XYZ file of C-alpha atoms in Angstrom:
252
model
C 21.616 19.669 11.216
C 24.517 17.439 11.026
C 24.187 13.917 10.542
C 26.500 12.433 13.176
C 28.204 8.983 13.538
C 27.712 7.868 17.164
C 30.590 6.841 19.042
C 29.137 3.654 19.907
C 26.429 1.431 18.470
C 25.346 -0.685 21.437
C 21.639 -1.207 20.740
C 19.593 -2.108 17.884
C 17.779 0.955 17.712
C 20.721 2.899 17.353
C 21.853 0.681 14.444
C 18.278 1.247 12.804
C 18.509 4.924 13.270
C 21.761 4.878 11.511
C 20.607 2.830 8.440
C 17.619 5.089 7.914
C 19.610 8.219 7.891
C 22.212 6.685 5.551
C 19.453 5.428 3.157
C 18.026 8.902 3.255
C 21.304 10.370 2.274
C 21.857 7.728 -0.360
C 18.547 8.202 -1.973
C 18.556 11.808 -1.565
C 22.120 12.272 -3.217
C 21.115 9.978 -6.355
C 17.640 11.967 -6.952
C 19.647 15.290 -6.431
C 22.593 14.746 -8.655
C 20.252 13.008 -11.498
C 18.054 16.135 -11.559
C 14.705 14.353 -10.537
C 13.587 17.098 -8.228
C 14.197 20.980 -8.149
C 16.659 22.414 -5.804
C 13.791 23.651 -3.587
C 13.053 20.000 -2.633
C 16.501 19.546 -0.601
C 18.135 20.919 2.342
C 21.644 21.030 3.248
C 23.038 18.646 5.758
C 26.497 17.182 6.770
C 27.670 13.760 6.770
C 30.776 14.189 8.920
C 33.108 16.601 6.572
C 30.715 15.799 3.460
C 28.216 18.343 2.590
C 25.230 16.466 1.146
C 21.432 17.283 0.067
C 18.739 15.759 1.684
C 14.989 15.382 0.380
C 12.131 17.174 2.013
C 8.789 17.509 1.720
C 7.946 20.619 -0.822
C 4.563 21.523 -1.381
C 5.626 22.880 -4.857
C 6.918 19.645 -5.760
C 4.441 16.693 -5.236
C 6.982 14.106 -6.490
C 9.574 14.795 -3.503
C 6.433 14.810 -1.252
C 5.603 11.150 -2.329
C 9.185 10.128 -2.527
C 9.484 11.073 1.244
C 6.144 9.227 2.078
C 7.734 6.090 0.362
C 10.699 6.368 2.562
C 8.732 6.587 5.558
C 7.136 3.331 4.293
C 10.387 1.696 4.077
C 11.148 2.898 7.571
C 8.424 1.115 9.015
C 9.236 -2.231 7.069
C 12.896 -1.797 8.293
C 11.564 -1.358 11.921
C 9.749 -4.538 11.752
C 12.561 -6.252 9.875
C 10.354 -7.287 6.807
C 12.086 -5.663 4.010
C 14.984 -7.466 2.243
C 15.246 -5.273 -1.128
C 14.409 -1.718 -2.280
C 14.271 -1.018 -5.947
C 14.464 2.827 -6.867
C 13.845 3.041 -10.713
C 14.357 5.688 -13.115
C 11.746 4.721 -15.783
C 11.278 6.246 -19.060
C 7.887 4.534 -18.886
C 6.312 2.221 -16.725
C 7.761 -0.597 -18.626
C 11.061 0.492 -19.531
C 13.846 0.993 -16.915
C 16.835 3.345 -17.688
C 18.590 2.995 -14.349
C 18.093 0.724 -11.164
C 19.325 1.118 -7.529
C 19.219 -1.708 -5.255
C 19.451 -1.518 -1.713
C 19.647 -4.762 0.194
C 19.215 -5.074 4.104
C 20.062 -7.827 6.225
C 19.196 -8.160 9.878
C 21.198 -10.314 12.452
C 21.000 -10.838 16.315
C 24.758 -11.057 16.517
C 25.884 -8.843 14.165
C 27.919 -9.577 10.747
C 31.616 -9.866 10.926
C 33.910 -8.361 8.816
C 36.439 -10.349 6.539
C 39.715 -8.261 6.819
C 42.618 -9.209 4.772
C 44.444 -6.747 7.150
C 47.305 -8.573 9.278
C 46.398 -6.234 12.038
C 42.847 -7.614 12.373
C 41.486 -11.231 12.511
C 38.950 -12.500 9.725
C 36.312 -12.756 12.620
C 36.877 -9.110 13.927
C 33.760 -7.310 15.327
C 32.359 -4.468 13.649
C 33.429 -1.204 15.165
C 31.717 2.429 15.042
C 34.842 3.159 12.941
C 34.304 0.448 10.337
C 30.826 1.602 9.760
C 31.578 5.207 9.449
C 34.498 4.504 6.741
C 32.093 2.180 4.901
C 29.299 4.893 5.103
C 31.568 7.834 3.780
C 33.112 5.466 1.062
C 29.539 4.537 -0.015
C 28.538 8.149 -0.474
C 31.784 9.061 -2.271
C 31.166 6.185 -4.928
C 27.665 7.497 -5.429
C 28.927 10.829 -6.098
C 31.331 9.735 -8.565
C 28.913 7.497 -10.528
C 26.471 10.122 -10.720
C 28.837 12.675 -12.150
C 29.875 10.220 -14.712
C 26.212 9.604 -16.133
C 24.593 11.285 -19.070
C 21.503 13.142 -18.420
C 18.422 11.326 -17.948
C 15.475 11.623 -20.546
C 13.080 14.431 -19.938
C 10.057 12.070 -19.723
C 11.660 9.849 -16.966
C 9.644 8.990 -13.661
C 10.575 7.473 -10.521
C 9.074 4.345 -9.113
C 9.948 2.313 -5.799
C 9.277 -1.602 -5.008
C 9.883 -3.114 -1.694
C 10.511 -7.091 -1.348
C 10.115 -8.649 1.795
C 11.393 -11.858 3.784
C 8.425 -13.944 3.303
C 9.105 -16.261 6.431
C 8.481 -13.204 8.764
C 6.397 -11.016 6.830
C 2.608 -11.319 7.278
C 0.903 -12.041 4.085
C -1.233 -8.961 4.023
C 1.408 -6.584 5.224
C 1.784 -3.410 3.149
C 3.942 -0.376 4.510
C 2.405 2.992 4.311
C 2.487 4.594 0.931
C 2.852 1.008 -0.612
C 0.307 -1.309 -2.384
C 0.727 -4.699 -3.566
C 2.807 -5.090 -6.790
C 3.490 -7.185 -9.553
C 6.652 -9.392 -9.737
C 6.580 -9.770 -13.584
C 9.534 -7.716 -14.062
C 10.469 -4.736 -16.094
C 12.413 -4.420 -19.675
C 15.841 -2.668 -19.009
C 16.667 -0.101 -21.489
C 20.008 -1.351 -23.321
C 22.254 -3.684 -22.012
C 22.617 -3.879 -18.455
C 25.635 -3.263 -16.554
C 25.497 -4.223 -12.691
C 27.719 -2.187 -10.467
C 28.587 -2.958 -6.778
C 28.664 0.576 -5.007
C 29.596 -1.293 -1.502
C 28.210 -2.334 1.690
C 27.835 -0.649 5.330
C 27.831 -2.946 8.092
C 26.604 -2.361 11.821
C 26.617 -4.916 14.838
C 22.683 -5.328 13.587
C 22.358 -4.539 10.099
C 24.055 -4.548 6.775
C 23.203 -2.526 3.923
C 24.375 -3.387 0.321
C 23.999 -0.745 -2.627
C 24.101 -1.783 -6.190
C 23.395 -0.038 -9.469
C 22.218 -1.297 -12.836
C 22.853 1.161 -15.819
C 23.066 0.969 -19.489
C 26.530 -0.696 -20.287
C 27.294 1.475 -23.157
C 26.889 4.693 -20.967
C 29.290 3.007 -18.354
C 31.881 2.127 -21.330
C 31.885 5.479 -22.576
C 32.312 6.994 -19.027
C 34.873 4.347 -17.832
C 38.016 6.136 -18.724
C 37.105 9.365 -17.462
C 35.944 7.951 -13.937
C 39.477 6.415 -13.575
C 41.162 9.667 -14.323
C 38.615 11.958 -12.420
C 37.680 9.969 -9.664
C 38.850 10.948 -5.987
C 42.525 10.037 -5.628
C 41.905 8.574 -2.409
C 39.309 6.278 -3.623
C 40.386 2.713 -4.963
C 40.366 2.105 -8.627
C 37.669 -0.381 -8.269
C 35.271 2.176 -6.779
C 32.739 1.390 -9.509
C 33.750 -2.322 -10.013
C 31.344 -4.950 -12.037
C 29.351 -6.808 -9.907
C 30.285 -10.317 -11.073
C 28.079 -13.361 -10.221
C 26.941 -12.902 -6.737
C 25.040 -16.233 -5.506
C 22.959 -14.162 -3.171
C 21.231 -12.357 -6.196
C 20.147 -15.406 -7.304
C 18.091 -16.215 -4.196
C 14.234 -15.778 -3.858
C 13.465 -13.033 -1.602
């Protein structure tokens, strides 16, 4: 079935459903285009006019079943407004990161406001469904552009997922289904990391930001081809380097 954008996001539940679906689409696209799981682990869906692959439980692929369970656990934390950051890591081993995908979540009762530079909208313009839809489709297209310009992952790669929480509202003993208490000692990144801002998707009740960390050398090799082969209707800063972001220095 198609992933349909609602004509109106009037309730927090409608917003939550959309964020869950978008997260599923993004994670599925990343794992599919990076060749993490076999074709049988995916179903075909449509996001507006975009054909996308959605990860599903496959009895012949325990890894995809495990990732689906992790996603359901993340949904539980999203429902409770506990999760602040999701790290989806591709590791050569458990200590060395090859690629890292960051999904940052924010919640608000009044809804975030977009900062438009357009003369047709004030800087405090409320978010519309059209804004959310446009940002969602652009995010997925950016992911496709990046995935198609990264070299293949090592054969011995494995996938890990970490959740970080808003400590002021999350019970100390809370762990979503499929997760356990983890260590925050950090991991060693393979090569010199480059941080890419893939974009953000706002709704009246949520904000989803997606960032990617990859090897700078690999991106430098691919940069010229990205600008030449990227979709014409995407901005040239489609894969802009994420400069100093004060939010990323805050403790979560």
